[in-house]
Short mmCIF file of C-alpha atoms in Angstrom, two decimals:
data_model
loop_
_atom_site.label_atom_id
_atom_site.label_comp_id
_atom_site.label_asym_id
_atom_site.label_seq_id
_atom_site.Cartn_x
_atom_site.Cartn_y
_atom_site.Cartn_z
CA UNK A 1 0.00 0.00 0.00
CA UNK A 2 2.84 2.41 0.89
CA UNK A 3 4.68 1.62 -2.36
CA UNK A 4 1.47 2.28 -4.31
CA UNK A 5 1.03 5.68 -2.63
CA UNK A 6 4.66 6.59 -3.41
CA UNK A 7 4.07 5.56 -7.03
CA UNK A 8 0.98 7.77 -7.33
CA UNK A 9 2.84 10.72 -5.77
CA UNK A 10 5.73 10.17 -8.18
CA UNK A 11 3.36 10.27 -11.17
CA UNK A 12 1.81 13.54 -9.96
CA UNK A 13 5.24 15.06 -9.32
CA UNK A 14 6.55 14.01 -12.75
CA UNK A 15 3.46 15.45 -14.45
CA UNK A 16 3.80 18.76 -12.57
CA UNK A 17 7.51 19.04 -13.36
CA UNK A 18 7.04 18.34 -17.07
CA UNK A 19 4.05 20.71 -17.21
CA UNK A 20 5.96 23.62 -15.65
CA UNK A 21 9.11 22.89 -17.64
CA UNK A 22 7.24 22.76 -20.96
CA UNK A 23 5.33 25.98 -20.27
CA UNK A 24 8.48 27.72 -19.01
CA UNK A 25 10.33 26.76 -22.20
CA UNK A 26 7.43 28.13 -24.22
CA UNK A 27 7.48 31.34 -22.16
CA UNK A 28 11.25 31.75 -22.50
CA UNK A 29 10.94 31.43 -26.27
CA UNK A 30 8.59 34.45 -26.20
CA UNK A 31 11.03 36.71 -24.37
CA UNK A 32 12.66 38.10 -27.52
CA UNK A 33 9.26 39.13 -28.85
CA UNK A 34 8.29 40.52 -25.42
CA UNK A 35 11.52 42.53 -25.41
CA UNK A 36 10.46 43.98 -28.75
CA UNK A 37 6.98 44.63 -27.33
CA UNK A 38 8.49 46.72 -24.53
CA UNK A 39 10.32 48.82 -27.11
CA UNK A 40 7.18 49.01 -29.24
CA UNK A 41 5.24 50.27 -26.22
CA UNK A 42 7.74 53.10 -25.87
CA UNK A 43 7.72 53.67 -29.61
CA UNK A 44 3.93 54.07 -29.76
CA UNK A 45 3.98 56.68 -26.99
CA UNK A 46 6.96 58.55 -28.43
CA UNK A 47 5.51 58.65 -31.95
CA UNK A 48 2.55 60.56 -30.56
CA UNK A 49 4.97 63.00 -28.92
CA UNK A 50 6.89 63.48 -32.18
CA UNK A 51 3.66 64.73 -33.77
CA UNK A 52 3.45 67.40 -31.06
CA UNK A 53 7.10 68.25 -31.69
CA UNK A 54 6.63 68.73 -35.43
CA UNK A 55 3.58 70.97 -34.94
CA UNK A 56 4.94 73.00 -31.99
CA UNK A 57 5.39 76.76 -32.31
CA UNK A 58 8.64 78.65 -31.72
CA UNK A 59 9.01 81.22 -29.00
CA UNK A 60 11.95 83.52 -28.38
CA UNK A 61 13.72 82.73 -25.11
CA UNK A 62 16.69 84.38 -23.45
CA UNK A 63 19.50 82.33 -21.96
CA UNK A 64 18.50 80.93 -18.59
CA UNK A 65 16.45 78.35 -16.71
CA UNK A 66 12.64 78.32 -16.72
CA UNK A 67 10.67 76.35 -14.14
CA UNK A 68 7.07 75.48 -14.95
CA UNK A 69 4.14 74.81 -12.63
CA UNK A 70 3.81 71.19 -13.81
CA UNK A 71 7.27 70.40 -12.43
CA UNK A 72 9.10 70.51 -15.76
CA UNK A 73 11.86 72.97 -16.55
CA UNK A 74 13.60 74.39 -19.61
CA UNK A 75 17.30 75.15 -19.90
CA UNK A 76 18.24 77.64 -22.67
CA UNK A 77 22.00 77.83 -23.26
CA UNK A 78 21.90 80.98 -25.40
CA UNK A 79 19.28 83.38 -26.71
CA UNK A 80 17.35 81.48 -29.35
CA UNK A 81 14.00 80.44 -30.77
CA UNK A 82 12.67 77.58 -28.65
CA UNK A 83 9.90 75.11 -29.51
CA UNK A 84 7.06 75.23 -26.97
CA UNK A 85 6.94 71.51 -26.04
CA UNK A 86 5.31 71.71 -22.59
CA UNK A 87 1.94 70.31 -23.74
CA UNK A 88 3.52 67.43 -25.67
CA UNK A 89 5.81 66.49 -22.78
CA UNK A 90 2.84 66.49 -20.37
CA UNK A 91 0.91 64.18 -22.68
CA UNK A 92 3.92 61.85 -22.85
CA UNK A 93 4.19 61.90 -19.05
CA UNK A 94 0.49 61.01 -18.69
CA UNK A 95 0.97 57.96 -20.92
CA UNK A 96 3.15 56.32 -18.26
CA UNK A 97 1.83 54.80 -15.06
CA UNK A 98 2.74 56.22 -11.67
CA UNK A 99 5.67 54.39 -10.02
CA UNK A 100 6.27 52.41 -13.19
CA UNK A 101 10.03 52.92 -13.03
CA UNK A 102 10.16 56.00 -15.29
CA UNK A 103 12.38 58.70 -13.75
CA UNK A 104 12.76 61.67 -16.08
CA UNK A 105 11.93 62.67 -19.67
CA UNK A 106 14.41 64.93 -21.49
CA UNK A 107 14.33 66.69 -24.87
CA UNK A 108 17.74 67.81 -26.16
CA UNK A 109 17.83 70.17 -29.14
CA UNK A 110 21.16 70.66 -30.87
CA UNK A 111 22.59 72.74 -33.73
CA UNK A 112 26.09 73.62 -34.85
CA UNK A 113 27.57 70.99 -32.54
CA UNK A 114 26.05 72.43 -29.37
CA UNK A 115 22.89 71.79 -27.35
CA UNK A 116 20.77 74.92 -27.76
CA UNK A 117 18.05 74.16 -25.23
CA UNK A 118 16.65 71.21 -23.26
CA UNK A 119 13.37 70.30 -21.61
CA UNK A 120 13.31 68.10 -18.48
CA UNK A 121 10.18 66.49 -17.00
CA UNK A 122 10.73 64.56 -13.72
CA UNK A 123 8.28 61.73 -13.03
CA UNK A 124 9.35 60.90 -9.45
CA UNK A 125 9.44 63.02 -6.32
CA UNK A 126 13.16 62.48 -5.71
CA UNK A 127 13.84 64.40 -8.92
CA UNK A 128 11.19 67.06 -8.35
CA UNK A 129 12.34 67.96 -4.84
CA UNK A 130 16.03 68.18 -5.64
CA UNK A 131 17.92 71.38 -6.50
CA UNK A 132 19.13 70.57 -10.00
CA UNK A 133 22.54 71.09 -11.45
CA UNK A 134 21.47 71.53 -15.06
CA UNK A 135 25.01 71.51 -16.35
CA UNK A 136 25.47 68.12 -14.72
CA UNK A 137 22.34 66.85 -16.49
CA UNK A 138 23.68 68.00 -19.82
CA UNK A 139 27.12 66.61 -19.10
CA UNK A 140 25.54 63.23 -18.43
CA UNK A 141 24.12 63.03 -21.94
CA UNK A 142 27.32 64.37 -23.47
CA UNK A 143 29.28 61.72 -21.54
CA UNK A 144 27.43 58.88 -23.25
CA UNK A 145 27.91 60.51 -26.69
CA UNK A 146 24.17 60.50 -27.13
CA UNK A 147 24.09 62.30 -30.49
CA UNK A 148 27.17 60.74 -32.05
CA UNK A 149 26.61 57.17 -30.86
CA UNK A 150 22.83 56.77 -31.14
CA UNK A 151 21.77 59.34 -33.70
CA UNK A 152 21.76 56.75 -36.51
CA UNK A 153 19.58 54.27 -34.60
CA UNK A 154 15.84 53.97 -34.27
CA UNK A 155 14.49 53.54 -30.74
CA UNK A 156 17.35 52.46 -28.47
CA UNK A 157 17.79 51.25 -24.90
CA UNK A 158 21.27 51.85 -23.57
CA UNK A 159 23.21 49.50 -21.36
CA UNK A 160 23.08 49.80 -17.58
CA UNK A 161 25.04 52.69 -16.12
CA UNK A 162 25.12 54.67 -12.89
CA UNK A 163 23.41 58.02 -13.01
CA UNK A 164 25.89 60.10 -11.03
CA UNK A 165 23.32 62.90 -10.87
CA UNK A 166 20.95 60.83 -8.74
CA UNK A 167 23.05 57.76 -7.78
CA UNK A 168 20.82 55.22 -9.52
CA UNK A 169 21.53 52.33 -11.83
CA UNK A 170 19.47 53.16 -14.89
CA UNK A 171 19.02 52.68 -18.60
CA UNK A 172 18.14 55.46 -21.02
CA UNK A 173 15.60 55.06 -23.81
CA UNK A 174 16.68 57.19 -26.77
CA UNK A 175 14.63 58.35 -29.74
CA UNK A 176 16.17 60.60 -32.44
CA UNK A 177 13.87 63.18 -34.07
CA UNK A 178 14.52 64.16 -37.68
CA UNK A 179 13.11 67.02 -39.71
CA UNK A 180 13.89 66.98 -43.44
CA UNK A 181 16.30 64.09 -42.80
CA UNK A 182 18.28 66.22 -40.39
CA UNK A 183 18.76 65.15 -36.78
CA UNK A 184 17.45 68.10 -34.77
CA UNK A 185 16.60 66.64 -31.40
CA UNK A 186 16.85 63.58 -29.21
CA UNK A 187 14.18 62.46 -26.77
CA UNK A 188 15.52 60.49 -23.77
CA UNK A 189 13.66 58.70 -21.00
CA UNK A 190 15.60 57.47 -17.97
CA UNK A 191 14.15 54.21 -16.67
CA UNK A 192 14.86 51.88 -13.78
CA UNK A 193 17.50 49.24 -14.45
CA UNK A 194 14.88 46.48 -14.10
CA UNK A 195 12.11 48.24 -16.03
CA UNK A 196 12.55 46.11 -19.14
CA UNK A 197 12.91 42.86 -17.21
CA UNK A 198 9.88 43.60 -15.01
CA UNK A 199 7.69 44.40 -18.02
CA UNK A 200 8.79 41.25 -19.82
CA UNK A 201 7.99 39.13 -16.77
CA UNK A 202 4.64 40.87 -16.28
CA UNK A 203 3.65 39.98 -19.82
CA UNK A 204 4.80 36.37 -19.41
CA UNK A 205 2.63 35.88 -16.33
CA UNK A 206 3.07 33.08 -13.78
CA UNK A 207 5.76 31.11 -15.62
CA UNK A 208 8.15 34.08 -15.48
CA UNK A 209 8.77 32.94 -11.87
CA UNK A 210 10.90 30.13 -13.30
CA UNK A 211 12.91 32.40 -15.59
CA UNK A 212 15.93 34.52 -14.70
CA UNK A 213 16.61 37.53 -16.95
CA UNK A 214 19.88 39.29 -16.19
CA UNK A 215 21.97 42.04 -17.73
CA UNK A 216 25.19 40.53 -19.05
CA UNK A 217 24.63 37.40 -16.93
CA UNK A 218 26.64 34.20 -17.11
CA UNK A 219 26.15 32.38 -20.40
CA UNK A 220 25.83 28.60 -20.15
CA UNK A 221 24.47 25.97 -22.58
CA UNK A 222 20.92 26.40 -21.23
CA UNK A 223 20.96 30.19 -21.60
CA UNK A 224 19.42 32.29 -24.29
CA UNK A 225 20.84 35.68 -25.24
CA UNK A 226 19.18 38.90 -26.39
CA UNK A 227 21.32 41.72 -27.72
CA UNK A 228 20.24 45.20 -26.63
CA UNK A 229 19.54 47.44 -29.62
CA UNK A 230 22.48 49.58 -30.86
CA UNK A 231 24.88 48.08 -28.36
CA UNK A 232 27.51 45.47 -29.18
CA UNK A 233 28.42 44.66 -25.58
CA UNK A 234 25.08 44.89 -23.78
CA UNK A 235 22.78 41.87 -23.74
CA UNK A 236 20.18 40.09 -21.61
CA UNK A 237 20.66 36.46 -20.60
CA UNK A 238 17.71 34.17 -20.07
CA UNK A 239 18.09 31.17 -17.76
CA UNK A 240 15.49 28.61 -16.67
CA UNK A 241 15.50 28.01 -12.92
CA UNK A 242 15.23 24.22 -12.74
CA UNK A 243 15.50 24.24 -8.94
CA UNK A 244 12.40 26.46 -8.65
CA UNK A 245 10.47 24.24 -11.06
CA UNK A 246 11.30 21.20 -8.91
CA UNK A 247 10.44 23.06 -5.68
CA UNK A 248 7.06 24.32 -6.93
CA UNK A 249 6.28 20.95 -8.53
CA UNK A 250 7.06 19.20 -5.25
CA UNK A 251 4.93 21.66 -3.30
CA UNK A 252 1.93 21.47 -5.64
CA UNK A 253 2.24 17.69 -6.00
CA UNK A 254 2.13 17.36 -2.23
CA UNK A 255 -0.89 19.69 -2.10
CA UNK A 256 -2.73 17.77 -4.85
CA UNK A 257 -1.85 14.41 -3.29
CA UNK A 258 -2.93 15.44 0.22
CA UNK A 259 -6.10 17.12 -1.07
CA UNK A 260 -7.02 14.01 -3.05
CA UNK A 261 -6.46 11.75 -0.04
CA UNK A 262 -8.34 14.16 2.22
CA UNK A 263 -11.35 14.15 -0.13
CA UNK A 264 -11.23 10.38 -0.59
CA UNK A 265 -11.05 9.91 3.18
CA UNK A 266 -14.23 11.90 3.72
CA UNK A 267 -15.98 10.23 0.81
CA UNK A 268 -15.06 6.82 2.21
CA UNK A 269 -16.12 7.94 5.67
CA UNK A 270 -19.43 9.24 4.37
CA UNK A 271 -20.25 5.95 2.68
CA UNK A 272 -18.85 3.74 5.44
CA UNK A 273 -20.30 5.38 8.58
CA UNK A 274 -23.83 4.74 9.82
CA UNK A 275 -25.60 8.10 10.04
CA UNK A 276 -27.50 7.32 13.25
CA UNK A 277 -24.81 5.75 15.43
CA UNK A 278 -21.48 6.91 13.94
CA UNK A 279 -20.33 3.26 13.79
CA UNK A 280 -19.14 1.57 10.60
CA UNK A 281 -21.83 0.28 8.28
CA UNK A 282 -22.11 -3.46 7.74
CA UNK A 283 -20.95 -3.30 4.10
CA UNK A 284 -17.67 -1.65 5.19
CA UNK A 285 -16.49 -5.00 6.55
CA UNK A 286 -15.49 -5.98 3.01
CA UNK A 287 -13.03 -3.07 2.78
CA UNK A 288 -10.96 -3.83 5.87
CA UNK A 289 -8.24 -6.41 6.15
CA UNK A 290 -9.34 -9.33 8.31
CA UNK A 291 -6.24 -11.43 9.02
CA UNK A 292 -7.92 -14.13 11.10
CA UNK A 293 -6.18 -12.89 14.25
CA UNK A 294 -9.14 -10.87 15.50
CA UNK A 295 -11.85 -11.67 18.00
CA UNK A 296 -15.54 -10.92 17.51
CA UNK A 297 -18.31 -9.71 19.83
CA UNK A 298 -21.84 -9.98 18.44
CA UNK A 299 -24.33 -7.82 20.39
CA UNK A 300 -28.14 -7.70 20.26
CA UNK A 301 -30.50 -5.44 22.26
CA UNK A 302 -32.89 -7.45 24.40
CA UNK A 303 -36.60 -6.96 23.72
CA UNK A 304 -35.94 -4.15 21.26
CA UNK A 305 -39.15 -4.82 19.28
CA UNK A 306 -41.14 -4.36 22.51
CA UNK A 307 -39.37 -1.00 23.15
CA UNK A 308 -40.10 0.20 19.62
CA UNK A 309 -43.74 -0.91 19.66
CA UNK A 310 -44.45 0.40 23.17
CA UNK A 311 -42.51 3.68 23.32
CA UNK A 312 -42.08 4.58 19.63
CA UNK A 313 -39.26 4.61 17.15
CA UNK A 314 -37.74 7.83 18.47
CA UNK A 315 -37.12 6.10 21.83
CA UNK A 316 -35.82 3.04 20.00
CA UNK A 317 -33.36 5.23 18.05
CA UNK A 318 -32.21 6.87 21.28
CA UNK A 319 -31.49 3.42 22.76
CA UNK A 320 -29.53 2.41 19.64
CA UNK A 321 -27.43 5.61 19.83
CA UNK A 322 -26.72 5.30 23.56
CA UNK A 323 -25.50 1.71 23.20
CA UNK A 324 -23.33 2.70 20.21
CA UNK A 325 -21.69 5.44 22.32
CA UNK A 326 -21.05 2.95 25.13
CA UNK A 327 -19.40 0.55 22.67
CA UNK A 328 -17.16 3.34 21.26
CA UNK A 329 -16.06 4.35 24.74
CA UNK A 330 -15.06 0.80 25.68
CA UNK A 331 -12.92 -0.25 22.70
CA UNK A 332 -9.47 0.84 21.54
CA UNK A 333 -8.64 2.92 18.50
CA UNK A 334 -7.46 -0.07 16.46
CA UNK A 335 -10.66 -2.02 17.19
CA UNK A 336 -13.68 -1.57 14.92
CA UNK A 337 -17.38 -1.45 15.75
CA UNK A 338 -20.19 -1.94 13.22
CA UNK A 339 -23.92 -1.43 13.26
CA UNK A 340 -24.70 -4.89 11.95
CA UNK A 341 -28.49 -4.64 11.79
CA UNK A 342 -31.39 -2.70 13.24
CA UNK A 343 -30.51 -3.46 16.88
CA UNK A 344 -27.37 -5.55 16.34
CA UNK A 345 -23.72 -4.58 16.67
CA UNK A 346 -20.51 -6.34 15.73
CA UNK A 347 -17.15 -5.53 17.32
CA UNK A 348 -13.88 -6.68 15.72
CA UNK A 349 -11.17 -6.67 18.40
CA UNK A 350 -7.56 -6.67 17.23
CA UNK A 351 -6.55 -9.30 19.80
CA UNK A 352 -7.06 -13.03 20.50
CA UNK A 353 -6.72 -12.77 24.27
CA UNK A 354 -9.77 -14.51 25.84
CA UNK A 355 -9.50 -12.67 29.17
CA UNK A 356 -9.30 -9.26 27.47
CA UNK A 357 -12.28 -10.06 25.20
CA UNK A 358 -14.40 -11.16 28.19
CA UNK A 359 -13.37 -7.97 30.03
CA UNK A 360 -14.52 -5.77 27.12
CA UNK A 361 -17.83 -7.65 26.82
CA UNK A 362 -18.54 -7.35 30.55
CA UNK A 363 -17.71 -3.62 30.61
CA UNK A 364 -20.08 -2.95 27.73
CA UNK A 365 -22.85 -5.09 29.26
CA UNK A 366 -22.62 -3.39 32.68
CA UNK A 367 -22.45 0.09 31.14
CA UNK A 368 -25.63 -0.60 29.15
CA UNK A 369 -27.43 -1.82 32.26
CA UNK A 370 -26.39 1.32 34.14
CA UNK A 371 -27.48 3.64 31.30
CA UNK A 372 -31.05 4.92 31.57
CA UNK A 373 -32.56 6.13 28.28
CA UNK A 374 -35.76 8.16 28.67
CA UNK A 375 -36.53 6.32 31.91
CA UNK A 376 -35.88 2.87 30.39
CA UNK A 377 -33.39 0.31 31.64
CA UNK A 378 -32.06 -1.77 28.75
CA UNK A 379 -29.99 -4.95 28.61
CA UNK A 380 -28.03 -6.64 25.83
CA UNK A 381 -27.05 -10.19 24.97
CA UNK A 382 -23.51 -10.90 23.70
CA UNK A 383 -22.00 -13.77 21.77
CA UNK A 384 -18.37 -13.93 20.76
CA UNK A 385 -15.44 -15.83 19.37
CA UNK A 386 -11.72 -15.84 20.21
CA UNK A 387 -9.40 -17.74 17.90
CA UNK A 388 -7.71 -17.84 14.50
CA UNK A 389 -10.68 -18.89 12.35
CA UNK A 390 -11.48 -16.96 9.18
CA UNK A 391 -14.02 -14.17 9.48
CA UNK A 392 -17.04 -16.03 8.09
CA UNK A 393 -16.46 -18.96 10.41
CA UNK A 394 -15.79 -16.67 13.38
CA UNK A 395 -19.02 -14.79 12.65
CA UNK A 396 -21.05 -18.00 12.57
CA UNK A 397 -19.58 -19.09 15.92
CA UNK A 398 -20.33 -15.64 17.41
CA UNK A 399 -23.91 -15.84 16.13
CA UNK A 400 -24.27 -19.25 17.69
CA UNK A 401 -23.01 -17.90 21.04
CA UNK A 402 -25.42 -14.96 20.79
CA UNK A 403 -28.31 -17.39 20.24
CA UNK A 404 -27.21 -19.28 23.38
CA UNK A 405 -27.17 -16.03 25.40
CA UNK A 406 -30.72 -15.31 24.27
CA UNK A 407 -31.80 -18.88 25.04
CA UNK A 408 -30.23 -18.68 28.51
CA UNK A 409 -32.58 -15.82 29.43
CA UNK A 410 -30.96 -12.77 27.78
CA UNK A 411 -28.57 -10.29 29.36
CA UNK A 412 -25.88 -13.00 29.14
CA UNK A 413 -22.37 -13.33 27.64
CA UNK A 414 -21.14 -16.47 25.87
CA UNK A 415 -17.73 -16.62 24.18
CA UNK A 416 -16.43 -19.51 22.03
CA UNK A 417 -12.68 -20.13 21.90
#
């Protein structure tokens, strides 16, 4: 029986493991497309901004810094005509979710080798509440050669770097803006280092739990590799976490196995327990292992028909229940008691000790005599068998002893051995 249970558990565990592994492999194969989807999501939002950019009007601005009520600011490096991009930048900001991992949006306009003016729109409080060093912001973009290195690319996500301005590990999304085939501006969006990975995993759903996506992680035979756009050295590695698959499979297999056994236990109990008395039903005897090394006690209520006819069935049922409770309180956990008929009980004792069997029978008989049900004093007759006979033979001998107890005047005990 134990080996069979282990076998069933093993089948469930194997199924769970293969199921999670197969779905994880399918999910990992989607990561390249999900990576593209993240970029496409940015692209769709930025394209809408580029329409605002193209249709924006110029305004003359003197050199200086302009802070706006929406939290954005404009840095003008020399007196020049400046595109009014506040509305477009606000619309771009609104397209992102709060606390999504987007830090700051920047628009850098350049001509004759120099940045003429720049817009900055912070999306997190830590940027809004800080006294900005605008030169440092501009130096950051110059330090990564943003125009020279990425101007020829479409939408780009840089490698991971530390933003010295705010001490964060970030990536920068870069989108070049052309007018008449001339690069006039670059839109940049600083994002959290894990923004891309988190969005990929969110789109993959539950099975992303079994996948590790790292920046420039260790490449092994089971890894997959995604190159980051416009970067020769930056890539994402995808690894399947076999240990987590095994752990979750083991946990869920145990849960399924225990749940199944729990349900089957209560189903078996429902169909094997007599509703009135709480004892086993007679047909349950076929489901238990009878080794031939058990003793039997066959019990019948004396004059039960008279009790039923005189006092009613509700009193008769109360008598049946009281005697069943007495039986349960006088046998051990490994012994089994059955409601064998209307007013008959059968006890299977896991012992072949004659003295112990007699002791149990006498305790039950005396307890019944001392119990008063609705003013009635009731007695029982008991027949039994102690020996190594097979169940059918032992039952016949017990029945014969019960008949003798009845013939001897009832309220008697007779045991064959």
